[in-house]
Amino acid sequence: MRIAGPATVVVTGAAGMLGRDVVRTAPEWAAAVPLTRADGDLSRGEEAREVLSLAAPEIIVHCAAFTDVDGATRSPEPAWRSNVTATRHVAEVAALLAARLLYVSTDYVFDGTSTEPYSEWSAPSPLNPYGASKLAGERAAGRAPGSLVMRTQWLFGPGGRNFLRAILEAARAGKALRVVDDEYGCPTYTPDLAVGLWRLLETDATGIVHLTNQGACSRLELAAAAVEEAGLDDVELTGIPSAEWPSPTRRPRNAVLTSDRLAEIGLRPLRHWREALRDYVAALRAEWNGGGAGDLTGG
Ligand SMILES: NC(=O)c1ccc[n+]([C@@H]2O[C@H](COP(=O)([O-])OP(=O)(O)OC[C@H]3O[C@@H](n4cnc5c(N)ncnc54)[C@H](OP(=O)(O)O)[C@@H]3O)[C@@H](O)[C@H]2O)c1
């Protein structure tokens, strides 16, 4: 009699902000195999095939990506290599091994001109090279039969540099803050998203699924909530239009994601971002108070 063990789940980009939490939150049914750039550059076909095949995954969670949005605008080639070429390689291996592929994607596939939130059925129309490369990555992932595209947005979490960490560190250093007040999204906490991702894998869903923490806000509202949560109320916080923010990149203004599919799949939405922010700030405070990384699990 064959006793089924846990499924082997390769997690690419495992040193990144989301990848770390995905590995850390793996449920009992999954044996997570973390892959980082040190294990292989997935944009190189031979390396990708070798490192992925060796792990013999039943599932591949593809978090690896080029995520420097302004860097992609200045020089699109490296973003294309990591987001499209690498994904093509990952999808080819997934197809060859009959492994299920989950590709993590972004609200930046939308132009943000709609006054309504974007659902899985909305037509993508990226404004910048990063968004274009992620959309092409979605299409490359589609080459693997039964693949899943999980779109998310505005990530913050313990394992990486992100908007909130930058805001809170600047506020703590007593700097006056200028924050864009005309970009809207759903802030999403990577420990929550990672748990949601595993739940998604427990369904037989295929195609595109949007997953974020609940609730939308502007960047300024998010910064204000974080500063308040951290008790740094003295900081000077000024809203500015995105046109005044020094960046070479056109960003979507109103790319708020919503999901028409979660209920159909039988998944509960993630908690509200405001609750997740409380956990994130508590963990950051513990880190600042010399308590190491503190409890960063986010519940
Ligand atoms: N951050 C956000 O706000 C956000 C929002 C929506 C969607 N997403 C998506 O969520 C996913 C995870 O994002 P994240 O913020 O966690 O990213 P991250 O922290 O930048 O981590 C990405 C990881 O992928 C690795 N990587 C990049 N190219 C690679 C390659 N060719 N071969 C092997 N490894 C490679 C990077 O290694 P190096 O550091 O060595 O390059 C890095 O460790 C990405 O698909 C991203 O597009 C992110």
PDB file of C-alpha atoms in Angstrom, residues 1-278:
ATOM      1  CA  MET A   1       0.000   0.000   0.000  1.00  0.00           C
ATOM      2  CA  ARG A   2       1.326   3.449  -0.924  1.00  0.00           C
ATOM      3  CA  ILE A   3       0.936   5.986   1.877  1.00  0.00           C
ATOM      4  CA  ALA A   4       0.571   9.431   0.308  1.00  0.00           C
ATOM      5  CA  GLY A   5       3.012  11.923   1.821  1.00  0.00           C
ATOM      6  CA  PRO A   6       2.758  15.676   1.655  1.00  0.00           C
ATOM      7  CA  ALA A   7       2.793  17.250  -1.805  1.00  0.00           C
ATOM      8  CA  THR A   8       6.096  18.759  -2.895  1.00  0.00           C
ATOM      9  CA  VAL A   9       5.536  22.460  -3.478  1.00  0.00           C
ATOM     10  CA  VAL A  10       8.362  24.478  -4.978  1.00  0.00           C
ATOM     11  CA  VAL A  11       8.211  28.158  -3.985  1.00  0.00           C
ATOM     12  CA  THR A  12      10.273  30.382  -6.292  1.00  0.00           C
ATOM     13  CA  GLY A  13      11.407  33.813  -5.083  1.00  0.00           C
ATOM     14  CA  ALA A  14      11.586  32.285  -1.597  1.00  0.00           C
ATOM     15  CA  ALA A  15      13.944  35.003  -0.324  1.00  0.00           C
ATOM     16  CA  GLY A  16      11.481  37.714  -1.357  1.00  0.00           C
ATOM     17  CA  MET A  17       8.848  39.424   0.772  1.00  0.00           C
ATOM     18  CA  LEU A  18       5.928  37.178  -0.197  1.00  0.00           C
ATOM     19  CA  GLY A  19       7.952  34.033  -0.906  1.00  0.00           C
ATOM     20  CA  ARG A  20       9.277  33.902   2.656  1.00  0.00           C
ATOM     21  CA  ASP A  21       5.789  34.000   4.125  1.00  0.00           C
ATOM     22  CA  VAL A  22       4.534  31.404   1.676  1.00  0.00           C
ATOM     23  CA  VAL A  23       7.278  29.010   2.792  1.00  0.00           C
ATOM     24  CA  ARG A  24       6.752  29.856   6.459  1.00  0.00           C
ATOM     25  CA  THR A  25       2.989  29.258   6.361  1.00  0.00           C
ATOM     26  CA  ALA A  26       3.005  25.988   4.401  1.00  0.00           C
ATOM     27  CA  PRO A  27       0.217  23.740   5.715  1.00  0.00           C
ATOM     28  CA  GLU A  28       0.742  20.128   6.750  1.00  0.00           C
ATOM     29  CA  TRP A  29      -0.246  18.738   3.370  1.00  0.00           C
ATOM     30  CA  ALA A  30       2.597  20.608   1.659  1.00  0.00           C
ATOM     31  CA  ALA A  31       6.353  20.051   1.789  1.00  0.00           C
ATOM     32  CA  ALA A  32       7.595  23.478   0.709  1.00  0.00           C
ATOM     33  CA  VAL A  33      10.867  23.573  -1.205  1.00  0.00           C
ATOM     34  CA  PRO A  34      12.187  27.138  -1.190  1.00  0.00           C
ATOM     35  CA  LEU A  35      14.073  28.252  -4.303  1.00  0.00           C
ATOM     36  CA  THR A  36      16.014  31.502  -4.383  1.00  0.00           C
ATOM     37  CA  ARG A  37      18.133  33.162  -7.022  1.00  0.00           C
ATOM     38  CA  ALA A  38      21.137  31.481  -5.405  1.00  0.00           C
ATOM     39  CA  ASP A  39      19.673  28.134  -6.499  1.00  0.00           C
ATOM     40  CA  GLY A  40      19.361  29.259 -10.103  1.00  0.00           C
ATOM     41  CA  ASP A  41      18.409  32.116 -12.405  1.00  0.00           C
ATOM     42  CA  LEU A  42      15.016  31.084 -13.757  1.00  0.00           C
ATOM     43  CA  SER A  43      15.432  33.271 -16.839  1.00  0.00           C
ATOM     44  CA  ARG A  44      18.149  30.868 -17.998  1.00  0.00           C
ATOM     45  CA  GLY A  45      16.396  27.903 -19.539  1.00  0.00           C
ATOM     46  CA  GLU A  46      18.880  25.205 -18.572  1.00  0.00           C
ATOM     47  CA  GLU A  47      19.185  26.409 -14.969  1.00  0.00           C
ATOM     48  CA  ALA A  48      15.426  26.686 -14.592  1.00  0.00           C
ATOM     49  CA  ARG A  49      14.795  23.210 -15.985  1.00  0.00           C
ATOM     50  CA  GLU A  50      17.504  21.667 -13.847  1.00  0.00           C
ATOM     51  CA  VAL A  51      16.648  23.253 -10.518  1.00  0.00           C
ATOM     52  CA  LEU A  52      12.890  22.771 -10.909  1.00  0.00           C
ATOM     53  CA  SER A  53      13.036  19.212 -12.230  1.00  0.00           C
ATOM     54  CA  LEU A  54      15.383  18.177  -9.440  1.00  0.00           C
ATOM     55  CA  ALA A  55      12.769  19.149  -6.867  1.00  0.00           C
ATOM     56  CA  ALA A  56      10.112  17.112  -8.748  1.00  0.00           C
ATOM     57  CA  PRO A  57       7.252  19.349  -7.618  1.00  0.00           C
ATOM     58  CA  GLU A  58       3.572  18.538  -7.746  1.00  0.00           C
ATOM     59  CA  ILE A  59       2.863  22.268  -7.372  1.00  0.00           C
ATOM     60  CA  ILE A  60       4.949  25.342  -8.243  1.00  0.00           C
ATOM     61  CA  VAL A  61       4.184  28.646  -6.522  1.00  0.00           C
ATOM     62  CA  HIS A  62       5.972  31.179  -8.688  1.00  0.00           C
ATOM     63  CA  CYS A  63       6.689  34.276  -6.559  1.00  0.00           C
ATOM     64  CA  ALA A  64      10.023  35.166  -8.201  1.00  0.00           C
ATOM     65  CA  ALA A  65       9.756  38.393 -10.150  1.00  0.00           C
ATOM     66  CA  PHE A  66      11.512  41.616 -10.993  1.00  0.00           C
ATOM     67  CA  THR A  67       9.551  44.018  -8.763  1.00  0.00           C
ATOM     68  CA  ASP A  68      11.445  47.317  -9.034  1.00  0.00           C
ATOM     69  CA  VAL A  69       8.749  49.253 -10.892  1.00  0.00           C
ATOM     70  CA  ASP A  70      10.867  52.350 -11.627  1.00  0.00           C
ATOM     71  CA  GLY A  71      13.828  50.128 -12.535  1.00  0.00           C
ATOM     72  CA  ALA A  72      11.636  48.386 -15.115  1.00  0.00           C
ATOM     73  CA  THR A  73      10.641  51.749 -16.580  1.00  0.00           C
ATOM     74  CA  ARG A  74      14.258  52.863 -16.900  1.00  0.00           C
ATOM     75  CA  SER A  75      15.408  49.551 -18.323  1.00  0.00           C
ATOM     76  CA  PRO A  76      12.614  47.104 -19.293  1.00  0.00           C
ATOM     77  CA  GLU A  77      14.897  44.249 -20.393  1.00  0.00           C
ATOM     78  CA  PRO A  78      15.764  42.740 -16.962  1.00  0.00           C
ATOM     79  CA  ALA A  79      12.092  42.941 -15.929  1.00  0.00           C
ATOM     80  CA  TRP A  80      11.093  41.123 -19.107  1.00  0.00           C
ATOM     81  CA  ARG A  81      13.710  38.437 -18.487  1.00  0.00           C
ATOM     82  CA  SER A  82      12.539  37.724 -14.929  1.00  0.00           C
ATOM     83  CA  ASN A  83       8.811  38.252 -15.399  1.00  0.00           C
ATOM     84  CA  VAL A  84       8.241  36.751 -18.832  1.00  0.00           C
ATOM     85  CA  THR A  85      11.177  34.579 -19.936  1.00  0.00           C
ATOM     86  CA  ALA A  86      11.569  32.999 -16.480  1.00  0.00           C
ATOM     87  CA  THR A  87       7.817  32.403 -16.211  1.00  0.00           C
ATOM     88  CA  ARG A  88       7.835  30.751 -19.631  1.00  0.00           C
ATOM     89  CA  HIS A  89      10.539  28.385 -18.386  1.00  0.00           C
ATOM     90  CA  VAL A  90       8.647  27.672 -15.164  1.00  0.00           C
ATOM     91  CA  ALA A  91       5.441  26.993 -17.126  1.00  0.00           C
ATOM     92  CA  GLU A  92       7.251  24.649 -19.511  1.00  0.00           C
ATOM     93  CA  VAL A  93       8.591  22.611 -16.614  1.00  0.00           C
ATOM     94  CA  ALA A  94       5.187  22.627 -14.912  1.00  0.00           C
ATOM     95  CA  ALA A  95       3.604  21.297 -18.117  1.00  0.00           C
ATOM     96  CA  LEU A  96       6.319  18.664 -18.515  1.00  0.00           C
ATOM     97  CA  LEU A  97       5.963  17.416 -14.936  1.00  0.00           C
ATOM     98  CA  ALA A  98       2.157  17.857 -14.891  1.00  0.00           C
ATOM     99  CA  ALA A  99       2.680  20.118 -11.879  1.00  0.00           C
ATOM    100  CA  ARG A 100       0.064  22.727 -10.960  1.00  0.00           C
ATOM    101  CA  LEU A 101       1.382  26.273 -11.407  1.00  0.00           C
ATOM    102  CA  LEU A 102       0.344  29.333  -9.389  1.00  0.00           C
ATOM    103  CA  TYR A 103       1.711  32.595 -10.775  1.00  0.00           C
ATOM    104  CA  VAL A 104       1.548  35.721  -8.597  1.00  0.00           C
ATOM    105  CA  SER A 105       0.482  38.814 -10.501  1.00  0.00           C
ATOM    106  CA  THR A 106      -0.435  42.415  -9.863  1.00  0.00           C
ATOM    107  CA  ASP A 107      -2.982  45.241 -10.159  1.00  0.00           C
ATOM    108  CA  TYR A 108      -0.428  46.935 -12.442  1.00  0.00           C
ATOM    109  CA  VAL A 109      -1.876  44.925 -15.335  1.00  0.00           C
ATOM    110  CA  PHE A 110      -4.719  47.519 -15.195  1.00  0.00           C
ATOM    111  CA  ASP A 111      -4.517  51.172 -16.175  1.00  0.00           C
ATOM    112  CA  GLY A 112      -6.464  52.403 -13.136  1.00  0.00           C
ATOM    113  CA  THR A 113      -8.719  54.746 -15.116  1.00  0.00           C
ATOM    114  CA  SER A 114     -11.931  52.978 -14.089  1.00  0.00           C
ATOM    115  CA  THR A 115     -14.120  54.414 -11.351  1.00  0.00           C
ATOM    116  CA  GLU A 116     -15.107  50.843 -10.434  1.00  0.00           C
ATOM    117  CA  PRO A 117     -12.872  48.208  -8.813  1.00  0.00           C
ATOM    118  CA  TYR A 118     -11.254  45.711 -11.197  1.00  0.00           C
ATOM    119  CA  SER A 119     -12.529  42.135 -11.102  1.00  0.00           C
ATOM    120  CA  GLU A 120     -11.110  39.017 -12.689  1.00  0.00           C
ATOM    121  CA  TRP A 121     -13.255  39.788 -15.755  1.00  0.00           C
ATOM    122  CA  SER A 122     -11.900  43.328 -16.290  1.00  0.00           C
ATOM    123  CA  ALA A 123      -9.751  43.901 -19.359  1.00  0.00           C
ATOM    124  CA  PRO A 124      -6.068  44.487 -18.543  1.00  0.00           C
ATOM    125  CA  SER A 125      -4.270  47.454 -20.075  1.00  0.00           C
ATOM    126  CA  PRO A 126      -0.924  48.090 -18.385  1.00  0.00           C
ATOM    127  CA  LEU A 127       0.467  51.619 -18.220  1.00  0.00           C
ATOM    128  CA  ASN A 128       4.132  50.824 -17.671  1.00  0.00           C
ATOM    129  CA  PRO A 129       6.815  48.223 -18.548  1.00  0.00           C
ATOM    130  CA  TYR A 130       6.526  46.438 -15.182  1.00  0.00           C
ATOM    131  CA  GLY A 131       2.771  45.956 -15.689  1.00  0.00           C
ATOM    132  CA  ALA A 132       3.286  44.894 -19.300  1.00  0.00           C
ATOM    133  CA  SER A 133       5.877  42.319 -18.253  1.00  0.00           C
ATOM    134  CA  LYS A 134       3.623  40.906 -15.524  1.00  0.00           C
ATOM    135  CA  LEU A 135       0.717  40.626 -17.970  1.00  0.00           C
ATOM    136  CA  ALA A 136       2.948  38.822 -20.463  1.00  0.00           C
ATOM    137  CA  GLY A 137       4.018  36.638 -17.514  1.00  0.00           C
ATOM    138  CA  GLU A 138       0.365  35.759 -16.862  1.00  0.00           C
ATOM    139  CA  ARG A 139       0.059  34.658 -20.469  1.00  0.00           C
ATOM    140  CA  ALA A 140       3.271  32.649 -20.254  1.00  0.00           C
ATOM    141  CA  ALA A 141       1.971  30.945 -17.086  1.00  0.00           C
ATOM    142  CA  GLY A 142      -1.162  30.028 -19.051  1.00  0.00           C
ATOM    143  CA  ARG A 143       0.912  27.630 -21.110  1.00  0.00           C
ATOM    144  CA  ALA A 144       0.835  25.217 -18.175  1.00  0.00           C
ATOM    145  CA  PRO A 145      -2.497  23.364 -18.221  1.00  0.00           C
ATOM    146  CA  GLY A 146      -4.707  24.182 -15.238  1.00  0.00           C
ATOM    147  CA  SER A 147      -2.551  27.082 -14.065  1.00  0.00           C
ATOM    148  CA  LEU A 148      -3.712  29.729 -11.603  1.00  0.00           C
ATOM    149  CA  VAL A 149      -2.964  33.449 -11.696  1.00  0.00           C
ATOM    150  CA  MET A 150      -3.328  35.095  -8.277  1.00  0.00           C
ATOM    151  CA  ARG A 151      -3.412  38.892  -8.648  1.00  0.00           C
ATOM    152  CA  THR A 152      -2.749  40.996  -5.580  1.00  0.00           C
ATOM    153  CA  GLN A 153      -1.630  44.540  -4.735  1.00  0.00           C
ATOM    154  CA  TRP A 154       0.153  46.947  -2.379  1.00  0.00           C
ATOM    155  CA  LEU A 155       2.052  44.269  -0.444  1.00  0.00           C
ATOM    156  CA  PHE A 156       3.537  44.926   2.982  1.00  0.00           C
ATOM    157  CA  GLY A 157       5.094  42.387   5.269  1.00  0.00           C
ATOM    158  CA  PRO A 158       7.971  41.552   7.551  1.00  0.00           C
ATOM    159  CA  GLY A 159      10.218  40.071   4.897  1.00  0.00           C
ATOM    160  CA  GLY A 160      11.025  43.027   2.677  1.00  0.00           C
ATOM    161  CA  ARG A 161      11.274  46.698   1.858  1.00  0.00           C
ATOM    162  CA  ASN A 162       7.866  48.149   1.158  1.00  0.00           C
ATOM    163  CA  PHE A 163       5.928  51.414   1.152  1.00  0.00           C
ATOM    164  CA  LEU A 164       4.838  51.139   4.792  1.00  0.00           C
ATOM    165  CA  ARG A 165       8.266  50.331   6.143  1.00  0.00           C
ATOM    166  CA  ALA A 166       9.705  53.308   4.247  1.00  0.00           C
ATOM    167  CA  ILE A 167       6.971  55.608   5.612  1.00  0.00           C
ATOM    168  CA  LEU A 168       7.345  54.407   9.194  1.00  0.00           C
ATOM    169  CA  GLU A 169      11.132  54.570   9.195  1.00  0.00           C
ATOM    170  CA  ALA A 170      11.047  58.108   7.804  1.00  0.00           C
ATOM    171  CA  ALA A 171       8.393  59.127  10.350  1.00  0.00           C
ATOM    172  CA  ARG A 172      10.429  57.640  13.160  1.00  0.00           C
ATOM    173  CA  ALA A 173      13.461  59.621  11.993  1.00  0.00           C
ATOM    174  CA  GLY A 174      11.297  62.752  12.337  1.00  0.00           C
ATOM    175  CA  LYS A 175      11.173  63.515   8.630  1.00  0.00           C
ATOM    176  CA  ALA A 176       8.234  65.412   7.130  1.00  0.00           C
ATOM    177  CA  LEU A 177       6.379  63.154   4.710  1.00  0.00           C
ATOM    178  CA  ARG A 178       4.858  63.937   1.317  1.00  0.00           C
ATOM    179  CA  VAL A 179       2.586  61.125   0.182  1.00  0.00           C
ATOM    180  CA  VAL A 180       0.543  60.688  -2.969  1.00  0.00           C
ATOM    181  CA  ASP A 181      -3.171  61.175  -2.309  1.00  0.00           C
ATOM    182  CA  ASP A 182      -4.665  60.223  -5.680  1.00  0.00           C
ATOM    183  CA  GLU A 183      -3.642  56.551  -5.981  1.00  0.00           C
ATOM    184  CA  TYR A 184      -6.013  53.953  -4.550  1.00  0.00           C
ATOM    185  CA  GLY A 185      -5.568  50.264  -3.797  1.00  0.00           C
ATOM    186  CA  CYS A 186      -6.086  47.470  -1.271  1.00  0.00           C
ATOM    187  CA  PRO A 187      -3.073  47.197   1.054  1.00  0.00           C
ATOM    188  CA  THR A 188      -2.268  43.510   1.514  1.00  0.00           C
ATOM    189  CA  TYR A 189      -0.289  41.893   4.329  1.00  0.00           C
ATOM    190  CA  THR A 190       1.967  39.115   3.066  1.00  0.00           C
ATOM    191  CA  PRO A 191       1.368  36.724   6.020  1.00  0.00           C
ATOM    192  CA  ASP A 192      -2.401  36.950   5.357  1.00  0.00           C
ATOM    193  CA  LEU A 193      -1.943  36.603   1.612  1.00  0.00           C
ATOM    194  CA  ALA A 194       0.309  33.577   2.047  1.00  0.00           C
ATOM    195  CA  VAL A 195      -2.341  31.786   4.102  1.00  0.00           C
ATOM    196  CA  GLY A 196      -4.947  32.750   1.477  1.00  0.00           C
ATOM    197  CA  LEU A 197      -2.705  31.425  -1.268  1.00  0.00           C
ATOM    198  CA  TRP A 198      -2.483  28.013   0.408  1.00  0.00           C
ATOM    199  CA  ARG A 199      -6.287  27.966   0.830  1.00  0.00           C
ATOM    200  CA  LEU A 200      -6.605  28.772  -2.848  1.00  0.00           C
ATOM    201  CA  LEU A 201      -4.392  25.799  -3.641  1.00  0.00           C
ATOM    202  CA  GLU A 202      -6.732  23.616  -1.584  1.00  0.00           C
ATOM    203  CA  THR A 203      -9.461  24.333  -4.162  1.00  0.00           C
ATOM    204  CA  ASP A 204      -9.367  23.130  -7.748  1.00  0.00           C
ATOM    205  CA  ALA A 205      -9.607  26.691  -9.091  1.00  0.00           C
ATOM    206  CA  THR A 206      -7.872  27.531 -12.348  1.00  0.00           C
ATOM    207  CA  GLY A 207      -7.568  30.847 -14.202  1.00  0.00           C
ATOM    208  CA  ILE A 208      -7.390  34.274 -12.590  1.00  0.00           C
ATOM    209  CA  VAL A 209      -8.279  34.975  -8.941  1.00  0.00           C
ATOM    210  CA  HIS A 210      -7.884  38.338  -7.174  1.00  0.00           C
ATOM    211  CA  LEU A 211      -6.768  38.166  -3.544  1.00  0.00           C
ATOM    212  CA  THR A 212      -6.088  41.155  -1.278  1.00  0.00           C
ATOM    213  CA  ASN A 213      -6.895  42.235   2.242  1.00  0.00           C
ATOM    214  CA  GLN A 214     -10.339  43.844   2.334  1.00  0.00           C
ATOM    215  CA  GLY A 215     -10.819  47.593   2.101  1.00  0.00           C
ATOM    216  CA  ALA A 216      -9.362  50.212  -0.219  1.00  0.00           C
ATOM    217  CA  CYS A 217      -7.666  53.495   0.575  1.00  0.00           C
ATOM    218  CA  SER A 218      -5.323  56.088  -0.873  1.00  0.00           C
ATOM    219  CA  ARG A 219      -1.581  55.981  -0.257  1.00  0.00           C
ATOM    220  CA  LEU A 220      -1.999  59.025   1.989  1.00  0.00           C
ATOM    221  CA  GLU A 221      -4.749  57.318   4.035  1.00  0.00           C
ATOM    222  CA  LEU A 222      -2.552  54.249   4.424  1.00  0.00           C
ATOM    223  CA  ALA A 223       0.429  56.321   5.550  1.00  0.00           C
ATOM    224  CA  ALA A 224      -1.732  58.267   8.013  1.00  0.00           C
ATOM    225  CA  ALA A 225      -3.165  55.064   9.495  1.00  0.00           C
ATOM    226  CA  ALA A 226       0.318  53.565   9.874  1.00  0.00           C
ATOM    227  CA  VAL A 227       1.759  56.636  11.525  1.00  0.00           C
ATOM    228  CA  GLU A 228      -1.200  56.772  13.924  1.00  0.00           C
ATOM    229  CA  GLU A 229      -0.929  53.061  14.698  1.00  0.00           C
ATOM    230  CA  ALA A 230       2.767  53.507  15.470  1.00  0.00           C
ATOM    231  CA  GLY A 231       2.043  56.449  17.773  1.00  0.00           C
ATOM    232  CA  LEU A 232       4.119  58.782  15.599  1.00  0.00           C
ATOM    233  CA  ASP A 233       1.336  61.384  15.383  1.00  0.00           C
ATOM    234  CA  ASP A 234       3.707  64.355  15.554  1.00  0.00           C
ATOM    235  CA  VAL A 235       5.014  63.727  12.079  1.00  0.00           C
ATOM    236  CA  GLU A 236       4.112  66.219   9.353  1.00  0.00           C
ATOM    237  CA  LEU A 237       2.166  64.394   6.640  1.00  0.00           C
ATOM    238  CA  THR A 238       1.181  66.201   3.440  1.00  0.00           C
ATOM    239  CA  GLY A 239      -0.837  64.838   0.521  1.00  0.00           C
ATOM    240  CA  ILE A 240       0.451  65.529  -2.977  1.00  0.00           C
ATOM    241  CA  PRO A 241      -0.862  64.620  -6.426  1.00  0.00           C
ATOM    242  CA  SER A 242       1.023  61.769  -8.077  1.00  0.00           C
ATOM    243  CA  ALA A 243       2.147  64.218 -10.779  1.00  0.00           C
ATOM    244  CA  GLU A 244       4.355  65.842  -8.126  1.00  0.00           C
ATOM    245  CA  TRP A 245       6.013  62.572  -7.065  1.00  0.00           C
ATOM    246  CA  PRO A 246       9.419  62.246  -8.718  1.00  0.00           C
ATOM    247  CA  SER A 247       9.135  58.983 -10.639  1.00  0.00           C
ATOM    248  CA  PRO A 248       9.688  58.047 -14.276  1.00  0.00           C
ATOM    249  CA  THR A 249       6.730  55.632 -14.099  1.00  0.00           C
ATOM    250  CA  ARG A 250       3.058  56.186 -14.907  1.00  0.00           C
ATOM    251  CA  ARG A 251       1.130  54.313 -12.236  1.00  0.00           C
ATOM    252  CA  PRO A 252      -2.519  53.243 -12.188  1.00  0.00           C
ATOM    253  CA  ARG A 253      -4.561  55.724 -10.111  1.00  0.00           C
ATOM    254  CA  ASN A 254      -7.520  53.582  -9.174  1.00  0.00           C
ATOM    255  CA  ALA A 255      -6.533  49.952  -9.640  1.00  0.00           C
ATOM    256  CA  VAL A 256      -8.553  48.714  -6.669  1.00  0.00           C
ATOM    257  CA  LEU A 257      -8.943  44.949  -7.023  1.00  0.00           C
ATOM    258  CA  THR A 258     -12.130  43.108  -6.198  1.00  0.00           C
ATOM    259  CA  SER A 259     -12.980  39.444  -6.602  1.00  0.00           C
ATOM    260  CA  ASP A 260     -16.024  37.996  -8.310  1.00  0.00           C
ATOM    261  CA  ARG A 261     -14.579  34.523  -7.929  1.00  0.00           C
ATOM    262  CA  LEU A 262     -13.700  33.983  -4.242  1.00  0.00           C
ATOM    263  CA  ALA A 263     -17.290  33.238  -3.205  1.00  0.00           C
ATOM    264  CA  GLU A 264     -17.808  30.887  -6.155  1.00  0.00           C
ATOM    265  CA  ILE A 265     -14.607  29.031  -5.229  1.00  0.00           C
ATOM    266  CA  GLY A 266     -15.775  28.860  -1.612  1.00  0.00           C
ATOM    267  CA  LEU A 267     -13.073  31.044  -0.075  1.00  0.00           C
ATOM    268  CA  ARG A 268     -13.578  33.681   2.587  1.00  0.00           C
ATOM    269  CA  PRO A 269     -12.012  37.087   1.844  1.00  0.00           C
ATOM    270  CA  LEU A 270      -8.949  38.107   3.841  1.00  0.00           C
ATOM    271  CA  ARG A 271      -9.487  40.362   6.867  1.00  0.00           C
ATOM    272  CA  HIS A 272      -9.530  44.177   6.559  1.00  0.00           C
ATOM    273  CA  TRP A 273      -6.157  45.827   5.903  1.00  0.00           C
ATOM    274  CA  ARG A 274      -6.581  48.006   9.009  1.00  0.00           C
ATOM    275  CA  GLU A 275      -6.449  44.920  11.258  1.00  0.00           C
ATOM    276  CA  ALA A 276      -3.446  43.553   9.399  1.00  0.00           C
ATOM    277  CA  LEU A 277      -1.706  46.919   9.753  1.00  0.00           C
ATOM    278  CA  ARG A 278      -2.023  46.622  13.546  1.00  0.00           C
TER     279      ARG A 278
END
